[in-house]
Short mmCIF file of C-alpha atoms and ligand atoms in Angstrom, two decimals:
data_model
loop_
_atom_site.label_atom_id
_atom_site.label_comp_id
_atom_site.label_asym_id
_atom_site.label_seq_id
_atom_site.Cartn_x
_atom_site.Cartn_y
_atom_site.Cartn_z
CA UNK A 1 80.55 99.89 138.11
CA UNK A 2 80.87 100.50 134.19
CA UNK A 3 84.19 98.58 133.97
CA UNK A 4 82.63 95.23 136.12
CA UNK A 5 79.77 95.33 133.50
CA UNK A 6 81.66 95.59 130.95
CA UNK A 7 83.86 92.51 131.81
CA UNK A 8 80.67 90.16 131.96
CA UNK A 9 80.58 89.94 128.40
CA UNK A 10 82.11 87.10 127.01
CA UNK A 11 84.70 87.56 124.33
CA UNK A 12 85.88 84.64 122.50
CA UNK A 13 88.64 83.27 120.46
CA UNK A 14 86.06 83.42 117.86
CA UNK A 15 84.83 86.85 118.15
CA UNK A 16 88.08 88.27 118.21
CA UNK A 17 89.14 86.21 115.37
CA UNK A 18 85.94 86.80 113.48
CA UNK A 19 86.15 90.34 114.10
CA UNK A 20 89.76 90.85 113.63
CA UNK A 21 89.11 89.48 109.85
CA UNK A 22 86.28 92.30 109.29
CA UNK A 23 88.70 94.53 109.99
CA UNK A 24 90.91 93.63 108.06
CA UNK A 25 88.72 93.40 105.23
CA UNK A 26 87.07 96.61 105.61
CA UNK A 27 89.66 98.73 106.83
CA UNK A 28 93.62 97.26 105.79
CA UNK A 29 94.18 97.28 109.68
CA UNK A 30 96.12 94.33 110.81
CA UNK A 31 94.99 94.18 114.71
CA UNK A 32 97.34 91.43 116.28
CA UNK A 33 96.67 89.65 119.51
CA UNK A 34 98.07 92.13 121.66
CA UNK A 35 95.25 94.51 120.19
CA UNK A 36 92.55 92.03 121.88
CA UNK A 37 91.77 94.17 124.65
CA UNK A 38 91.86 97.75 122.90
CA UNK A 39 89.20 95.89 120.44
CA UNK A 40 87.37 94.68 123.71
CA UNK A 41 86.79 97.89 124.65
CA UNK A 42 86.40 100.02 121.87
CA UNK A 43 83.40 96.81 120.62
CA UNK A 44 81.94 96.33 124.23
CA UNK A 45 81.19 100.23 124.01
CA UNK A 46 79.25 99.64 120.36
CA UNK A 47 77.38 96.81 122.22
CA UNK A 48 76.06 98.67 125.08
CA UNK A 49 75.04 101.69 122.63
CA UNK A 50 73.22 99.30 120.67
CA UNK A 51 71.65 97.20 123.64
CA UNK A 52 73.16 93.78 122.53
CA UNK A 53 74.41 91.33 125.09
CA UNK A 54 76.58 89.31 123.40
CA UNK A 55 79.42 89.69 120.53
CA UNK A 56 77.80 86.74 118.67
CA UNK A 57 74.57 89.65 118.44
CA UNK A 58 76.69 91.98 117.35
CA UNK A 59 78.62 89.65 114.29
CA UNK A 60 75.08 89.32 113.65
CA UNK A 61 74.23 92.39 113.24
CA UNK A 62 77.39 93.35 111.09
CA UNK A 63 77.19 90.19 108.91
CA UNK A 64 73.61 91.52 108.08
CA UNK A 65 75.45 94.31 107.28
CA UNK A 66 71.93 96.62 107.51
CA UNK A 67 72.08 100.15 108.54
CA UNK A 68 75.34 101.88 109.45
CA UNK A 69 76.95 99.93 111.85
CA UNK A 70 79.67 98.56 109.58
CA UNK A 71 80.49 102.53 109.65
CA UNK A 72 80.33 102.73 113.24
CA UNK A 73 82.34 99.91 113.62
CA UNK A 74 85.59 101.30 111.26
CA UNK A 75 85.02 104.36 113.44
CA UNK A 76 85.27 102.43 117.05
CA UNK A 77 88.54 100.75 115.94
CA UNK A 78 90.27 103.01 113.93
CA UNK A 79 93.15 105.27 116.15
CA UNK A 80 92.60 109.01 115.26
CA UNK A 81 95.51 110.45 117.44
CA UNK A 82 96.74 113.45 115.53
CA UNK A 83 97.99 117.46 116.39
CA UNK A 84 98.72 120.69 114.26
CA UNK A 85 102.04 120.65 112.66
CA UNK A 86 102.52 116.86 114.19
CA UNK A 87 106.15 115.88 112.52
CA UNK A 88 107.08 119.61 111.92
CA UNK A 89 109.91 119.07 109.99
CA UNK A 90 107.58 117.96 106.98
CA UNK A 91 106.21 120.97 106.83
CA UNK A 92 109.31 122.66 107.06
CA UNK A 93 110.71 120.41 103.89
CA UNK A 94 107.46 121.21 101.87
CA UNK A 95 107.87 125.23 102.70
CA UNK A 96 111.72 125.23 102.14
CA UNK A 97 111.95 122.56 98.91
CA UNK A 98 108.69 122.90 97.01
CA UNK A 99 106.73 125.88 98.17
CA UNK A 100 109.56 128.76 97.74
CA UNK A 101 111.26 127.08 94.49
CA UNK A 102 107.50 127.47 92.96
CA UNK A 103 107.10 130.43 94.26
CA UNK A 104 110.57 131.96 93.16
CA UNK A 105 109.63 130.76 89.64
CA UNK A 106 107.97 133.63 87.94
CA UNK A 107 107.35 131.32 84.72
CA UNK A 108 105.91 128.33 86.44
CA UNK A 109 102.88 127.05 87.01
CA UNK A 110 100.46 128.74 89.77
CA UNK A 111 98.73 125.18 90.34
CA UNK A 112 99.35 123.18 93.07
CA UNK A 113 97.24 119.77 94.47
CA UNK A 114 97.81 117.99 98.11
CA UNK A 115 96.07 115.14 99.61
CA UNK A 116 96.41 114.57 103.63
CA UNK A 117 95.59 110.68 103.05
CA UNK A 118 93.91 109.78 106.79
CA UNK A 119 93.67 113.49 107.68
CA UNK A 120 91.69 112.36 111.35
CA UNK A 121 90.10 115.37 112.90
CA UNK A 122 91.79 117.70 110.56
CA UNK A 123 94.92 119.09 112.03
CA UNK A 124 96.83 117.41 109.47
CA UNK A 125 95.52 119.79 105.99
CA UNK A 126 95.03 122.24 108.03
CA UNK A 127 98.61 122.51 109.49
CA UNK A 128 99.57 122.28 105.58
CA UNK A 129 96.97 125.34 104.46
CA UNK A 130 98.92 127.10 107.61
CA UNK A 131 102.09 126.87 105.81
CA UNK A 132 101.22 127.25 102.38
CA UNK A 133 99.81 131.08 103.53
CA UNK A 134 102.92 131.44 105.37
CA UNK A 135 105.01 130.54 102.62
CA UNK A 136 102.97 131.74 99.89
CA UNK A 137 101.59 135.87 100.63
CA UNK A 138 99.43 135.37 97.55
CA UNK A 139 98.26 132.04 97.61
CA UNK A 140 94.91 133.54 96.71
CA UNK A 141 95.99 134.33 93.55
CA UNK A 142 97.23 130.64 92.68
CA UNK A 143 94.97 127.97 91.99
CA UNK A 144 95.46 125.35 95.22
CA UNK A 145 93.56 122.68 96.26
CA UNK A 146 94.12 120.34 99.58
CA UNK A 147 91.81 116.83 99.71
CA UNK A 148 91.52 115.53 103.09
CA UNK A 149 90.33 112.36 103.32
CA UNK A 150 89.40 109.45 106.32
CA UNK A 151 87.45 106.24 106.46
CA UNK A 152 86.47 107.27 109.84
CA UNK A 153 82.83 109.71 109.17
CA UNK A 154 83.09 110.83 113.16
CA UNK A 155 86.73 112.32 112.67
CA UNK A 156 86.36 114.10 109.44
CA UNK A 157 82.84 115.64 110.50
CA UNK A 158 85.27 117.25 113.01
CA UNK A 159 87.89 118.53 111.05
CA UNK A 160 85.44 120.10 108.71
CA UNK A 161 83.56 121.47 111.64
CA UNK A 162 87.14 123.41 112.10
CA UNK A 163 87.10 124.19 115.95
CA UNK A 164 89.28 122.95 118.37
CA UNK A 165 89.50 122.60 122.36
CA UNK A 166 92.53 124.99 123.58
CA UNK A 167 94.77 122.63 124.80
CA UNK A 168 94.63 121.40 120.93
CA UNK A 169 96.41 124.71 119.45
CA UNK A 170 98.31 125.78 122.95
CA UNK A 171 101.44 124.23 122.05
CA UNK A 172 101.23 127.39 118.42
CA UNK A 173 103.27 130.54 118.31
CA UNK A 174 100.83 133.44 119.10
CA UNK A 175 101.24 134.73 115.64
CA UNK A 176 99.90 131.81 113.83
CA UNK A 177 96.90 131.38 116.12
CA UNK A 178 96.56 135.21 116.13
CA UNK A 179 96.56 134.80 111.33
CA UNK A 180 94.92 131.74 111.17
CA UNK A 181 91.94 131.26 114.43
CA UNK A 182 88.92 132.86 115.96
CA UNK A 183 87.93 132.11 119.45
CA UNK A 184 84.37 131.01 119.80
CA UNK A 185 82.60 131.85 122.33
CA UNK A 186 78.62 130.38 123.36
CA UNK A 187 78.08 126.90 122.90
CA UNK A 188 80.64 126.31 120.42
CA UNK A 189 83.94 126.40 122.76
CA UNK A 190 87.29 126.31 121.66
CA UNK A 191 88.91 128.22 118.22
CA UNK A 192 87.66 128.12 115.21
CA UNK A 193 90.23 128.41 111.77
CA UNK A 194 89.73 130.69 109.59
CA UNK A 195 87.98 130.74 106.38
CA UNK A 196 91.55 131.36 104.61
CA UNK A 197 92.58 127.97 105.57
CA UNK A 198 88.88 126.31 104.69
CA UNK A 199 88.59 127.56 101.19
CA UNK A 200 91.91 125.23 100.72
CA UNK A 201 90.38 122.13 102.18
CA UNK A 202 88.11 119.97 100.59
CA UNK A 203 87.00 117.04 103.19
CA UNK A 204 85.90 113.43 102.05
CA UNK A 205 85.15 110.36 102.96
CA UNK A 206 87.54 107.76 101.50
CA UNK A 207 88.80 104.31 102.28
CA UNK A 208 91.98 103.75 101.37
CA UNK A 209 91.15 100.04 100.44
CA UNK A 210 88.91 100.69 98.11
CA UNK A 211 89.35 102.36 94.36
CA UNK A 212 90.65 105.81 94.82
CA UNK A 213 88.63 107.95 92.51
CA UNK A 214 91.30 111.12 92.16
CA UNK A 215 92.80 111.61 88.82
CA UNK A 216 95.90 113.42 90.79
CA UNK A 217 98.67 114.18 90.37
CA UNK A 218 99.43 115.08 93.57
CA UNK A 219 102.86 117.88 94.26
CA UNK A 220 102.78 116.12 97.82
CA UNK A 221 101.01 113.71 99.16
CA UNK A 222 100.91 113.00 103.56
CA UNK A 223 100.31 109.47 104.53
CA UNK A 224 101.06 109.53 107.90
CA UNK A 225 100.69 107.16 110.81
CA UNK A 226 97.83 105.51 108.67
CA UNK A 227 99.73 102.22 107.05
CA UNK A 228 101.68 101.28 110.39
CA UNK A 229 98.60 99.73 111.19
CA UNK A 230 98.50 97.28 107.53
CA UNK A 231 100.42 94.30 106.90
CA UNK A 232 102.97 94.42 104.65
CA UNK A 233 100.83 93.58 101.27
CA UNK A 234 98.30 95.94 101.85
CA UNK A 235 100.66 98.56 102.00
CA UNK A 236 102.38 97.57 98.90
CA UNK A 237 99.16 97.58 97.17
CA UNK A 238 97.96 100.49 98.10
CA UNK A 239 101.63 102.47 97.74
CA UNK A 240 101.31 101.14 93.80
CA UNK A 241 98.20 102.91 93.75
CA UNK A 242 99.53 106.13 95.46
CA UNK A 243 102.17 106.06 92.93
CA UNK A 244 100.20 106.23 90.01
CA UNK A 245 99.04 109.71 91.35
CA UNK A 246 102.51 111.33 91.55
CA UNK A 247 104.57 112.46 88.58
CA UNK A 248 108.94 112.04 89.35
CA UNK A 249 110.03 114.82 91.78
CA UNK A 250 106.47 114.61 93.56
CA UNK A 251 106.50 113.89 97.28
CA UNK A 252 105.64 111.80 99.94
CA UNK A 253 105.70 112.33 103.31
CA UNK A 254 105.20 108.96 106.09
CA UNK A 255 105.07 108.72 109.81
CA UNK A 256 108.16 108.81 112.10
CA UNK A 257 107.74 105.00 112.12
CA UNK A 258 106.94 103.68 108.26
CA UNK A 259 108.97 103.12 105.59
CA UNK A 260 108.86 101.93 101.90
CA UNK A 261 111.32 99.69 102.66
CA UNK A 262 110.56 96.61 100.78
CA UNK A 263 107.16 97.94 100.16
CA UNK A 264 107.48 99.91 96.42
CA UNK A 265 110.39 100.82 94.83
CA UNK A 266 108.67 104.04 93.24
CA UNK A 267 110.23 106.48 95.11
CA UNK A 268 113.50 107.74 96.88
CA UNK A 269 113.84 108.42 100.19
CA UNK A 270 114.97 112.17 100.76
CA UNK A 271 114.74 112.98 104.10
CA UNK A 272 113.47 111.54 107.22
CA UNK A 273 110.22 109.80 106.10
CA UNK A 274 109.96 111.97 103.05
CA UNK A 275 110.28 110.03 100.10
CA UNK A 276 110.65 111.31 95.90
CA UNK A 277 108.55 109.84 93.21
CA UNK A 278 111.58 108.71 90.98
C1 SAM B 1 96.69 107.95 113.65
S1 SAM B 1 95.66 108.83 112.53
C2 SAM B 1 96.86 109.83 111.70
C3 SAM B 1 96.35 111.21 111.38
C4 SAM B 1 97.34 112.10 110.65
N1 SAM B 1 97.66 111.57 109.34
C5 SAM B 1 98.60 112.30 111.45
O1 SAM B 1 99.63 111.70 111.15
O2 SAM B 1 98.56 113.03 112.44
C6 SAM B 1 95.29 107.57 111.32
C7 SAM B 1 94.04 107.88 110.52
O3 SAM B 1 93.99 106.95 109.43
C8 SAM B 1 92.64 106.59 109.22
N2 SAM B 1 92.58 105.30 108.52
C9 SAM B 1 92.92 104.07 108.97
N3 SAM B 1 92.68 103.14 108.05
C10 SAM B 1 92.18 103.80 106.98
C11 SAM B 1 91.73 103.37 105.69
N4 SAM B 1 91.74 102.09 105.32
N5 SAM B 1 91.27 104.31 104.84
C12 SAM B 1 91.26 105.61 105.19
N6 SAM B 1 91.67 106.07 106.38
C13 SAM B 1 92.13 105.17 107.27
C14 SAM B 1 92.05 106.55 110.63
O4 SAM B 1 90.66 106.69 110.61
C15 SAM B 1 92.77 107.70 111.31
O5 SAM B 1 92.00 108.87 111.31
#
């Protein structure tokens, strides 16, 4: 019944193009044609929330650009897939290289900064504050900060929220959920992290298009599975500006399917999809 509706709304070459180009604008996403029907659906959702019967209405509506549909919009299109400790063997390089050469170093400094640069729903910095306890036993002591940041305001209310369905943490040894979550019960289903891993996390809203305000620099930064949706410029642009927050020997860590290949020249690659600010 839902899907037959759904298809009576008609969705030109226009709209698409029209729409495809807001994205792009507002978000660095590159949708190509094959995208048309995943933006069908995602859109003729939006419409049907809003009461609008056409996609003309709802260009309208976001040329106007009143309110916070332009918000809601980035949020429909954007893909938020994520899990804890997704691409484990990044975590395992940032434990084994830079976590227990700092903390073997009695002399250096007790300072370190992260960014998880399209963090989603949260898994992402919080999968990193999970390893920085493990590797660290007095990470209280040291002065550590993790910015988590997403253009999409639906995903990152949820990662600050901090509680996750089951199924979401199943696939953790029973010692880390045992250290690191609380099992809520009432209304609020599902387990909640602790407070250990919160005080690392500092959640904000951030497009990655825009200026990024941080000073940095940043000992590691995670950009994963957030540029494979940009064209190639955009992510050369916006790897310049990631570069200005690292100092040499700084890292960066990509998803299983990007590169910097062609894209900057600023760093080495040192492992799979870990790359070295040179
Ligand atoms: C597929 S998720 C990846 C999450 C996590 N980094 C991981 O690898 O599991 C991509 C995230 O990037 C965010 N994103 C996409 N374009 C963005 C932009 N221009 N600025 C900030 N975040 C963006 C999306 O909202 C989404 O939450």
């Amino acid at each position: 019944m839902e899907a037959t509706r759904s298809w009576k709304l008609n969705f030109g070459e226009d709209d698409f193009a029209a729409l495809r180009a807001l994205v792009k604008e507002h978000t660095g996403i590159h949708l190509t044609e094959q995208k048309r029907e995943l933006v069908y659906g995602r859109l003729s959702r939006r419409l049907r929330a809003l009461g609008l019967e056409s996609f003309r209405a709802y260009r309208e509506l976001l040329e106007r650009n009143e309110g916070d549909e332009l918000v809601q919009f980035c949020n429909a299109i954007t893909t938020n897939l994520t899990s804890f400790f997704r691409e484990a063997h990044h975590f395992q390089y940032l434990r084994e290289q830079l976590l227990s050469s700092r903390a073997a170093d009695p002399r250096g400094p007790r300072r370190l900064r992260f960014w998880s640069a399209g963090c989603s729903t949260g898994e992402e910095p919080y999968s990193l504050a999970m390893t920085i306890h493990e590797a660290l036993p007095d990470a209280r002591r040291w002065d550590i900060r993790i910015l988590a940041t997403d253009l999409d305001t639906e995903v990152l209310a949820r990662g600050m929220r901090g509680i996750y369905e089951e199924e979401r943490v199943r696939g953790m040894s029973a010692e880390r959920l045992a250290r690191f979550f609380r099992k809520e019960g009432g209304a609020a289903q599902g387990c909640s992290v602790t407070q250990e891993l919160r005080d690392l996390i500092t959640f904000r809203e951030l497009n990655l298009m825009h200026t990024l305000p941080m000073k940095g620099p940043f000992d590691a930064i995670f950009c994963r599975n957030v540029v494979i949706y940009f064209d190639k410029e955009t992510q050369r642009q916006l790897f310049a500006r990631i570069a200005q927050l690292q100092r040499p020997g700084d890292i960066l860590f990509l998803g299983h399917s990007e590169n910097l290949f062609r894209v900057c020249e600023d760093y080495t690659l040192v492992g799979k999809t870990i790359y070295r600010r040179n």
